GROMACS .gro file of N, CA, C and O in nm:
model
  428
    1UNK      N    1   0.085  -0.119   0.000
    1UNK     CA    2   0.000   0.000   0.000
    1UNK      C    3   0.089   0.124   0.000
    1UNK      O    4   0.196   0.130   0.060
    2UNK      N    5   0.032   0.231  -0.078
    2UNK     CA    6   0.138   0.340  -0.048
    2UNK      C    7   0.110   0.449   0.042
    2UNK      O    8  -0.006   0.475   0.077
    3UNK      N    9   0.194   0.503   0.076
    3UNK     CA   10   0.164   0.576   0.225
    3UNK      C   11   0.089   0.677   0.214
    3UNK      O   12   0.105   0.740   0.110
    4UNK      N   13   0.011   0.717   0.289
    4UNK     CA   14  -0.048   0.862   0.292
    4UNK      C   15  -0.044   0.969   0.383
    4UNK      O   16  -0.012   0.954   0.501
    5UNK      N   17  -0.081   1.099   0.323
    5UNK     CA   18  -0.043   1.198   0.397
    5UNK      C   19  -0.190   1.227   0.537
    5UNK      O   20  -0.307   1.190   0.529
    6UNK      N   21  -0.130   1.292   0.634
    6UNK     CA   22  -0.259   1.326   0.704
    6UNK      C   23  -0.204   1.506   0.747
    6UNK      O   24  -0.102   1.539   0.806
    7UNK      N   25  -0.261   1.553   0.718
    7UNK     CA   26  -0.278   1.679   0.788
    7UNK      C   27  -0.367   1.760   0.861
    7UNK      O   28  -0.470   1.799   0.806
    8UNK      N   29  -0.343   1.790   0.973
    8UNK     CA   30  -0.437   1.835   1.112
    8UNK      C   31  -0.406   1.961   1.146
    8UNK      O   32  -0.298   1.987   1.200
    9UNK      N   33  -0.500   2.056   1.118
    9UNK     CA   34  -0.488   2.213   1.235
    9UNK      C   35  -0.462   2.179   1.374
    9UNK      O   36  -0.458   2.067   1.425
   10UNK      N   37  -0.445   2.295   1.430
   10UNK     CA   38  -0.456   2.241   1.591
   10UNK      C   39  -0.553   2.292   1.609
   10UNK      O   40  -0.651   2.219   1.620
   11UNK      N   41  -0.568   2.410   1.619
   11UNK     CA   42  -0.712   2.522   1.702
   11UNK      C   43  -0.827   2.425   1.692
   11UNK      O   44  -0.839   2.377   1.579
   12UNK      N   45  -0.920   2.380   1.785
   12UNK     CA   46  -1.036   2.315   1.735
   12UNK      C   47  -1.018   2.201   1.711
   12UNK      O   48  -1.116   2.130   1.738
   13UNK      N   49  -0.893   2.125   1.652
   13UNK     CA   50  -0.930   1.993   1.582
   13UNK      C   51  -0.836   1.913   1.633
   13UNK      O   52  -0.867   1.796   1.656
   14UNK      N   53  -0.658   1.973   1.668
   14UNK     CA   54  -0.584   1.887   1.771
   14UNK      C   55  -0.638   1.878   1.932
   14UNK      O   56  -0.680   1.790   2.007
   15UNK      N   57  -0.614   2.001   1.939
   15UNK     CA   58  -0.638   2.081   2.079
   15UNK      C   59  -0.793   2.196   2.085
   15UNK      O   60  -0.827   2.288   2.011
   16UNK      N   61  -0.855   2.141   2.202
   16UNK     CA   62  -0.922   2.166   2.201
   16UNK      C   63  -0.938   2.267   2.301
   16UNK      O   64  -1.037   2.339   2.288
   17UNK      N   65  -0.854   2.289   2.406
   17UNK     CA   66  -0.872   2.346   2.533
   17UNK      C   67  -0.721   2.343   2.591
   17UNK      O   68  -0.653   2.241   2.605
   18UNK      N   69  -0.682   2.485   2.626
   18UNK     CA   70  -0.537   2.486   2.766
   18UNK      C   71  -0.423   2.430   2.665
   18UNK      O   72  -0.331   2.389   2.734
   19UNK      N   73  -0.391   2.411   2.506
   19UNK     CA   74  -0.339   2.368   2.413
   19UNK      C   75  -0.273   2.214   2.493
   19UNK      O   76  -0.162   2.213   2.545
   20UNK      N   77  -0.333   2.134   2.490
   20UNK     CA   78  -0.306   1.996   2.546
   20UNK      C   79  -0.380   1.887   2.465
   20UNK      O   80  -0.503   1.879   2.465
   21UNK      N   81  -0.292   1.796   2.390
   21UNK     CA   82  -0.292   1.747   2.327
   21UNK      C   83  -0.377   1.594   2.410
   21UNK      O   84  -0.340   1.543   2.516
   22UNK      N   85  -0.472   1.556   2.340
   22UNK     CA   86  -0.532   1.473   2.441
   22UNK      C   87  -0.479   1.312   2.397
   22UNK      O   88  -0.426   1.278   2.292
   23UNK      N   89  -0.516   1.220   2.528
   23UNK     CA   90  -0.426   1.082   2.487
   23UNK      C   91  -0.464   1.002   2.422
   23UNK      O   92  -0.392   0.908   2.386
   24UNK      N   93  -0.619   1.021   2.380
   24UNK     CA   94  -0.695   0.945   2.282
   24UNK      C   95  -0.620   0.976   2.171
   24UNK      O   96  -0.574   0.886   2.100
   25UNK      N   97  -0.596   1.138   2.138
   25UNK     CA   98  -0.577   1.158   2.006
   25UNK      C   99  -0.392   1.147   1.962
   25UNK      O  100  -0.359   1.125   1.846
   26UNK      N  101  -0.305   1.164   2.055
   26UNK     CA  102  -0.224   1.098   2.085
   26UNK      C  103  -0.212   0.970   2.035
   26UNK      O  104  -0.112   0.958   1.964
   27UNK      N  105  -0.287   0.856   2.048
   27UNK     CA  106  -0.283   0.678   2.046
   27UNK      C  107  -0.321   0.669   1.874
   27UNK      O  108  -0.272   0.595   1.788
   28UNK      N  109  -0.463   0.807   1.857
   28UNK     CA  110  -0.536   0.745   1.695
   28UNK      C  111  -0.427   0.796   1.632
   28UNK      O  112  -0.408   0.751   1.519
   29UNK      N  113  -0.337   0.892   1.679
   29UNK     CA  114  -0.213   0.914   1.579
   29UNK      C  115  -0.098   0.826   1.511
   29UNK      O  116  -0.058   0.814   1.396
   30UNK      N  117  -0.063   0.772   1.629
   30UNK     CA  118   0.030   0.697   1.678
   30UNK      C  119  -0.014   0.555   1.596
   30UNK      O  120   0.055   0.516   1.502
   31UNK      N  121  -0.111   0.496   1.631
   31UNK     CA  122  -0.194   0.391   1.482
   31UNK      C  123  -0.200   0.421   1.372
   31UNK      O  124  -0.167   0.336   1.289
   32UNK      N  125  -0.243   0.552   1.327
   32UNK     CA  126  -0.201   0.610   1.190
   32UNK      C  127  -0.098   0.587   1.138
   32UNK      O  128  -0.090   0.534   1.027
   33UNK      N  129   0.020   0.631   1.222
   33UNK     CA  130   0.161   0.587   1.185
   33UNK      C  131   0.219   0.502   1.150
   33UNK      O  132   0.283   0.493   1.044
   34UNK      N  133   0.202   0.393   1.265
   34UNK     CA  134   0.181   0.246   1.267
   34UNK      C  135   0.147   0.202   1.136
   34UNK      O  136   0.215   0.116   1.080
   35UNK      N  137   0.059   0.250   1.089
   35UNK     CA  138   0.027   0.179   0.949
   35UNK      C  139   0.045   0.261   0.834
   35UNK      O  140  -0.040   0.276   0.746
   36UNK      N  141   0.195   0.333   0.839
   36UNK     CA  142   0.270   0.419   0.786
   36UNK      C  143   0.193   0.578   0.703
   36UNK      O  144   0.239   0.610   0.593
   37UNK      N  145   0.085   0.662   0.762
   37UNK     CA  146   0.072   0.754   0.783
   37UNK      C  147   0.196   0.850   0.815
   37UNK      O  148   0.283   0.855   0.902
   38UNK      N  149   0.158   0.930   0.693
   38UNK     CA  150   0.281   1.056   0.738
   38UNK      C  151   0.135   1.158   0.790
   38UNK      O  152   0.036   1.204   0.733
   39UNK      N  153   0.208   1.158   0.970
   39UNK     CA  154   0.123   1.313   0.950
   39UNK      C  155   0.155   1.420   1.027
   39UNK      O  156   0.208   1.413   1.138
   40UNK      N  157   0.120   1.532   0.961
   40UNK     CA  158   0.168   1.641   0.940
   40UNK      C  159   0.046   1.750   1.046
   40UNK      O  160  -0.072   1.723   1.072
   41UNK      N  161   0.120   1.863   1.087
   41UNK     CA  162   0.049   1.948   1.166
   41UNK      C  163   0.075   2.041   1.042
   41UNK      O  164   0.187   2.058   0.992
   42UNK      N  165  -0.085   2.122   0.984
   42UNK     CA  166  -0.063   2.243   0.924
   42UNK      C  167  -0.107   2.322   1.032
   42UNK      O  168  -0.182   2.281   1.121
   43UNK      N  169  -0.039   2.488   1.019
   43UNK     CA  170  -0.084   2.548   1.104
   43UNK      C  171  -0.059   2.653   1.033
   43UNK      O  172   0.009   2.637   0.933
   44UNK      N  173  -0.117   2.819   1.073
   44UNK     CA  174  -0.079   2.932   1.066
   44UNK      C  175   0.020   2.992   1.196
   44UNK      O  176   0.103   3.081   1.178
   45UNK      N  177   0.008   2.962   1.259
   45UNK     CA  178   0.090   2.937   1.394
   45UNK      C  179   0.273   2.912   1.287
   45UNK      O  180   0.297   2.832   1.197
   46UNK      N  181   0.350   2.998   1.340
   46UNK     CA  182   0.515   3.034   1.389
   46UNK      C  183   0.594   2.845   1.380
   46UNK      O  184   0.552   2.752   1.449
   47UNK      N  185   0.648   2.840   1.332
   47UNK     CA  186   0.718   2.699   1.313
   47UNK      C  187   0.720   2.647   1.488
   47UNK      O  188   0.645   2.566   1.543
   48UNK      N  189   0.811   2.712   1.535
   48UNK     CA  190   0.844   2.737   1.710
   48UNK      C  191   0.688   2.660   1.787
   48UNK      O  192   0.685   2.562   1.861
   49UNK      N  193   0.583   2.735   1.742
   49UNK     CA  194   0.474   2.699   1.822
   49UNK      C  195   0.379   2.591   1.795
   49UNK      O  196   0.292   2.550   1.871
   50UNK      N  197   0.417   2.532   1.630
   50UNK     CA  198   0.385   2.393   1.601
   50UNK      C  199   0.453   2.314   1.680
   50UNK      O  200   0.397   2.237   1.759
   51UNK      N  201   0.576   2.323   1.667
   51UNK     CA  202   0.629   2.248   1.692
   51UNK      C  203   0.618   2.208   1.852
   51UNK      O  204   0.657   2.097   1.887
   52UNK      N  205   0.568   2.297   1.943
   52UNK     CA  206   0.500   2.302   2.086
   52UNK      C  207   0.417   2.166   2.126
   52UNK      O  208   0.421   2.093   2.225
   53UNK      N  209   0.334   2.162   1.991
   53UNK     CA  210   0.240   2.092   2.007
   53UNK      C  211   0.287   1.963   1.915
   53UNK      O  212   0.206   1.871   1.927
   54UNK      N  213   0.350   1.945   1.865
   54UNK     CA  214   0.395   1.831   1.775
   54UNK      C  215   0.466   1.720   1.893
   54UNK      O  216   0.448   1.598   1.897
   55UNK      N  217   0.549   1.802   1.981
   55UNK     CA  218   0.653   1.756   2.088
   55UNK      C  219   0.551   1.655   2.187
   55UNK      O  220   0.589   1.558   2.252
   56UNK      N  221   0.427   1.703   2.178
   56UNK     CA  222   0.321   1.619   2.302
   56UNK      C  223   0.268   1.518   2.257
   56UNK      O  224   0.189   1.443   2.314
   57UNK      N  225   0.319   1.510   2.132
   57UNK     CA  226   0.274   1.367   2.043
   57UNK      C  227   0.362   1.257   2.012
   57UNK      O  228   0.352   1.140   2.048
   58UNK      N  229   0.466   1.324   1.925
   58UNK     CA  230   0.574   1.216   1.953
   58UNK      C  231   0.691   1.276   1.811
   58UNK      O  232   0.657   1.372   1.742
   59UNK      N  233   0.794   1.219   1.794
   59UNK     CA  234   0.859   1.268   1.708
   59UNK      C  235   0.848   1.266   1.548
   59UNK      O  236   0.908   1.343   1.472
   60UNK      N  237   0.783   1.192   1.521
   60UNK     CA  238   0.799   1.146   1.427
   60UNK      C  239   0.610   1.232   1.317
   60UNK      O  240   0.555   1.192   1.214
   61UNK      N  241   0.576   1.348   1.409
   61UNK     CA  242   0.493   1.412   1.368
   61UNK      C  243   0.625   1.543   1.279
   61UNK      O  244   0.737   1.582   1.310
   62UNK      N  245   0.538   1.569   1.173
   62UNK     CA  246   0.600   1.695   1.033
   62UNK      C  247   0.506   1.807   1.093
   62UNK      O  248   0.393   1.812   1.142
   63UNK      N  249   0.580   1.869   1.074
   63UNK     CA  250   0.504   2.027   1.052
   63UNK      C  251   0.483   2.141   0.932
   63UNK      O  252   0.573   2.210   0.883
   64UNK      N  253   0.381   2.142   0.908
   64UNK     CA  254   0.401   2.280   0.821
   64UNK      C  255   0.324   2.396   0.871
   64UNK      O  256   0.203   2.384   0.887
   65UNK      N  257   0.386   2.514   0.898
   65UNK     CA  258   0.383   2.643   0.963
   65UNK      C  259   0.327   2.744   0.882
   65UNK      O  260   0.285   2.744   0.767
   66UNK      N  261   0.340   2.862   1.003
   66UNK     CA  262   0.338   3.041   0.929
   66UNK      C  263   0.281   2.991   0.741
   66UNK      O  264   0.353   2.998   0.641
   67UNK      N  265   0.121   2.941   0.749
   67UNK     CA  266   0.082   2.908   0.644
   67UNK      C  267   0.087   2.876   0.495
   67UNK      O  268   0.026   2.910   0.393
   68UNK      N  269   0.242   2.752   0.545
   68UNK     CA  270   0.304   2.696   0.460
   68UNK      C  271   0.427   2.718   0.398
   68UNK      O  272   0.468   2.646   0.307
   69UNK      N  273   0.518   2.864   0.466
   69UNK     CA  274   0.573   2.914   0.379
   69UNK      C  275   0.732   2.830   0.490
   69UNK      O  276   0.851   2.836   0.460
   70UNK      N  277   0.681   2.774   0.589
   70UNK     CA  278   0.810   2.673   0.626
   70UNK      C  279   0.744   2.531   0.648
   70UNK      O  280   0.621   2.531   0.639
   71UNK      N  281   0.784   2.450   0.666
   71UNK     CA  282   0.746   2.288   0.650
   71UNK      C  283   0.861   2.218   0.664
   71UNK      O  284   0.970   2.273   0.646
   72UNK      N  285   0.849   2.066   0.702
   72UNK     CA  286   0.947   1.942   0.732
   72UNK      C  287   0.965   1.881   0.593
   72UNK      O  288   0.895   1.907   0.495
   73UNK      N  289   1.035   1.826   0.596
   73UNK     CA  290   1.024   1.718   0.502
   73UNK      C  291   1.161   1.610   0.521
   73UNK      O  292   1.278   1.601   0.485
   74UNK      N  293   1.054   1.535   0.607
   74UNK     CA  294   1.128   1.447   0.690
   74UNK      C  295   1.212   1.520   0.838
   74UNK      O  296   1.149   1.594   0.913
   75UNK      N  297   1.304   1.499   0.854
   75UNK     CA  298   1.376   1.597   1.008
   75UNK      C  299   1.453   1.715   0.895
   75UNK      O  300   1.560   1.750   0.944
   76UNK      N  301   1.428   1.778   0.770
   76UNK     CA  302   1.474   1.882   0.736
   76UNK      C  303   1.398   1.983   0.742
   76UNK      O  304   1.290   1.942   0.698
   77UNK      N  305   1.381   2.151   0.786
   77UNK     CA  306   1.329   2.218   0.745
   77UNK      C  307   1.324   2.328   0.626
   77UNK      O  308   1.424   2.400   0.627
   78UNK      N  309   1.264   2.346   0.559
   78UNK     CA  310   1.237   2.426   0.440
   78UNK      C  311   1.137   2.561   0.433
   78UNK      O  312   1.016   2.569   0.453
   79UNK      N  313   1.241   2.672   0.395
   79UNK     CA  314   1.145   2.775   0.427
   79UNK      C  315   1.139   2.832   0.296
   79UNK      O  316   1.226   2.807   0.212
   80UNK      N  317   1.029   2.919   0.271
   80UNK     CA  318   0.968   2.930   0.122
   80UNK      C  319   0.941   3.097   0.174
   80UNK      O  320   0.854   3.115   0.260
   81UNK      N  321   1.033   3.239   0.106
   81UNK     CA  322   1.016   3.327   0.146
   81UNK      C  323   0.908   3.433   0.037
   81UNK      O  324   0.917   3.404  -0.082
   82UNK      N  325   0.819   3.539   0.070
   82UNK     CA  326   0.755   3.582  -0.051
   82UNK      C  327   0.827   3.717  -0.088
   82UNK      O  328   0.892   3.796  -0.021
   83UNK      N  329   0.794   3.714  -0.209
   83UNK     CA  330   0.927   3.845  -0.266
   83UNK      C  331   0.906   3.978  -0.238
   83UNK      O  332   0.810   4.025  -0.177
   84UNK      N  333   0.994   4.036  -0.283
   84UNK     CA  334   0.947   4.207  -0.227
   84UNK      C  335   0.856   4.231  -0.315
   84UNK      O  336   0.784   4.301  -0.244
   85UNK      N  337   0.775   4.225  -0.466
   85UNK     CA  338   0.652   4.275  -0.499
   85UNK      C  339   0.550   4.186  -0.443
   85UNK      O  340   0.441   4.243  -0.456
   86UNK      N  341   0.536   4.071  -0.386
   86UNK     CA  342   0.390   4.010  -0.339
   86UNK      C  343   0.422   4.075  -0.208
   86UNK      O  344   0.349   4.174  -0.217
   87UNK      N  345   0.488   4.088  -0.083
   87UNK     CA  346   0.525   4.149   0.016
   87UNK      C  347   0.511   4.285   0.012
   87UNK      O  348   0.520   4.348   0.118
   88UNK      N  349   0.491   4.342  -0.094
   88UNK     CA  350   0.449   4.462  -0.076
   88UNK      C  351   0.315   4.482  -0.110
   88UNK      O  352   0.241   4.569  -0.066
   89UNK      N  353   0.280   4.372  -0.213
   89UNK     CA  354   0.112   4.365  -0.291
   89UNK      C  355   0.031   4.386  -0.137
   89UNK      O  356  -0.046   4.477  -0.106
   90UNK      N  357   0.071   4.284  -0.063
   90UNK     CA  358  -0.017   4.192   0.074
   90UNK      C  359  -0.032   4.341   0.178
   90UNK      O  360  -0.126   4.362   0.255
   91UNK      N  361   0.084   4.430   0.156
   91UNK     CA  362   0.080   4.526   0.226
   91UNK      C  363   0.020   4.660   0.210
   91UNK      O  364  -0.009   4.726   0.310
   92UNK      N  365   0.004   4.695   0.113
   92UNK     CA  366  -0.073   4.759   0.080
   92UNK      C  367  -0.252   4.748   0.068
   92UNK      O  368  -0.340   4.826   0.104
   93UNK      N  369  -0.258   4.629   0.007
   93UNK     CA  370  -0.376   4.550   0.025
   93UNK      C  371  -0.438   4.626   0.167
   93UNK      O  372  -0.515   4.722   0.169
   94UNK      N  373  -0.379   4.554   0.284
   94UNK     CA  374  -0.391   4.600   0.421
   94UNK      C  375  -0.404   4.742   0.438
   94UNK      O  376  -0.494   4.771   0.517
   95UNK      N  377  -0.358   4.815   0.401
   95UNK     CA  378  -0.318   4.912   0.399
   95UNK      C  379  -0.447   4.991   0.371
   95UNK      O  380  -0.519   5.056   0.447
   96UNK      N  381  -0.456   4.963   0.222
   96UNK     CA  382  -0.639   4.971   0.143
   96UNK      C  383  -0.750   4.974   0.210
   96UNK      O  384  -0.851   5.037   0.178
   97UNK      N  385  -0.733   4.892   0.326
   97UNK     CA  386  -0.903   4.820   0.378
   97UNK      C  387  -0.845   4.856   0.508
   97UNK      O  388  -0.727   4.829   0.527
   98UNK      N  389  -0.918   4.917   0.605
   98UNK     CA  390  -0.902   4.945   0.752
   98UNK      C  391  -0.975   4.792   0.833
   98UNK      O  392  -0.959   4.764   0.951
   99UNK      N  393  -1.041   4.724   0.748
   99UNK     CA  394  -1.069   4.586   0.815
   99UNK      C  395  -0.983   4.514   0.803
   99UNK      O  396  -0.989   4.431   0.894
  100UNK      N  397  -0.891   4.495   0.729
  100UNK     CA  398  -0.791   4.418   0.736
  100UNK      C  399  -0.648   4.420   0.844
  100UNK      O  400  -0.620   4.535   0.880
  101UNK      N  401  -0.580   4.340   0.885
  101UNK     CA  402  -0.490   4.346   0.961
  101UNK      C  403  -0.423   4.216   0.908
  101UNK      O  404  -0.465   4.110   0.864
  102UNK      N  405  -0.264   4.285   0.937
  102UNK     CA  406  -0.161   4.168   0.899
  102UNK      C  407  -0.055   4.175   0.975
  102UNK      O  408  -0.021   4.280   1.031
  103UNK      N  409   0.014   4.054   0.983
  103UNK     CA  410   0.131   4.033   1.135
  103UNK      C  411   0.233   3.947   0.984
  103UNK      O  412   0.213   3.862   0.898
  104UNK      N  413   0.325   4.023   1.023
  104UNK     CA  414   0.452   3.994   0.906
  104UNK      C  415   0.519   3.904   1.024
  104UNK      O  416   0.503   3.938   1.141
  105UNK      N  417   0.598   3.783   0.989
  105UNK     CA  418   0.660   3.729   1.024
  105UNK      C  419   0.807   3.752   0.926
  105UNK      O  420   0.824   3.792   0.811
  106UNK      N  421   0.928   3.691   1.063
  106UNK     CA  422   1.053   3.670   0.980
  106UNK      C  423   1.126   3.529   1.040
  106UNK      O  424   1.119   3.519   1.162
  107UNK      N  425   1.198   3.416   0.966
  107UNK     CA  426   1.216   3.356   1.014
  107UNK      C  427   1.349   3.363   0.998
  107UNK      O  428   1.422   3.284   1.057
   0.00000   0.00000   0.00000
């Protein structure tokens, strides 16, 4: 059989409460694996703070972060930076609309 991917938010769907990873979901992971499941935490959440929650599970959980633009692949990390015209598009954008708000990250 060939392997498949799983990918899980946390907010709501890992963690539900006090960011604590529960032991049920812990074990259905851990069987996933077992029957060679790659899986992966997506998050919008900071590489640093996936990885918070990846650690309460076990090692062999991937991460992909700051909404994709860093990720595992395997124990390597890979970061994917956006250029100075989309980085400035996104900012202005914001800029445009007083409803909008944006938090620039740097890694």
């Amino acid at each position: 059989m060939e392997p498949y991917l799983v990918f899980s938010d946390i907010d709501g769907t890992l963690v539900l409460d006090h960011q604590i990873v529960t032991p049920l979901t812990k074990r259905v992971i851990r069987t996933l694996q077992k029957r060679d499941v790659i899986f992966y935490i997506a998050t919008g959440r900071m590489y640093n703070l996936g990885r918070v929650i990846s650690r309460q599970i076990n090692d062999d959980v991937r991460i992909v972060a700051s909404n994709g633009a860093v990720f595992e692949n395997g124990h390597q990390m890979n970061k994917h930076y956006l250029g100075k015209k989309a980085l400035k598009a996104a900012y202005e954008a914001c800029l445009a609309d007083p409803n909008l708000s944006a938090h620039f990250f740097y890694h």
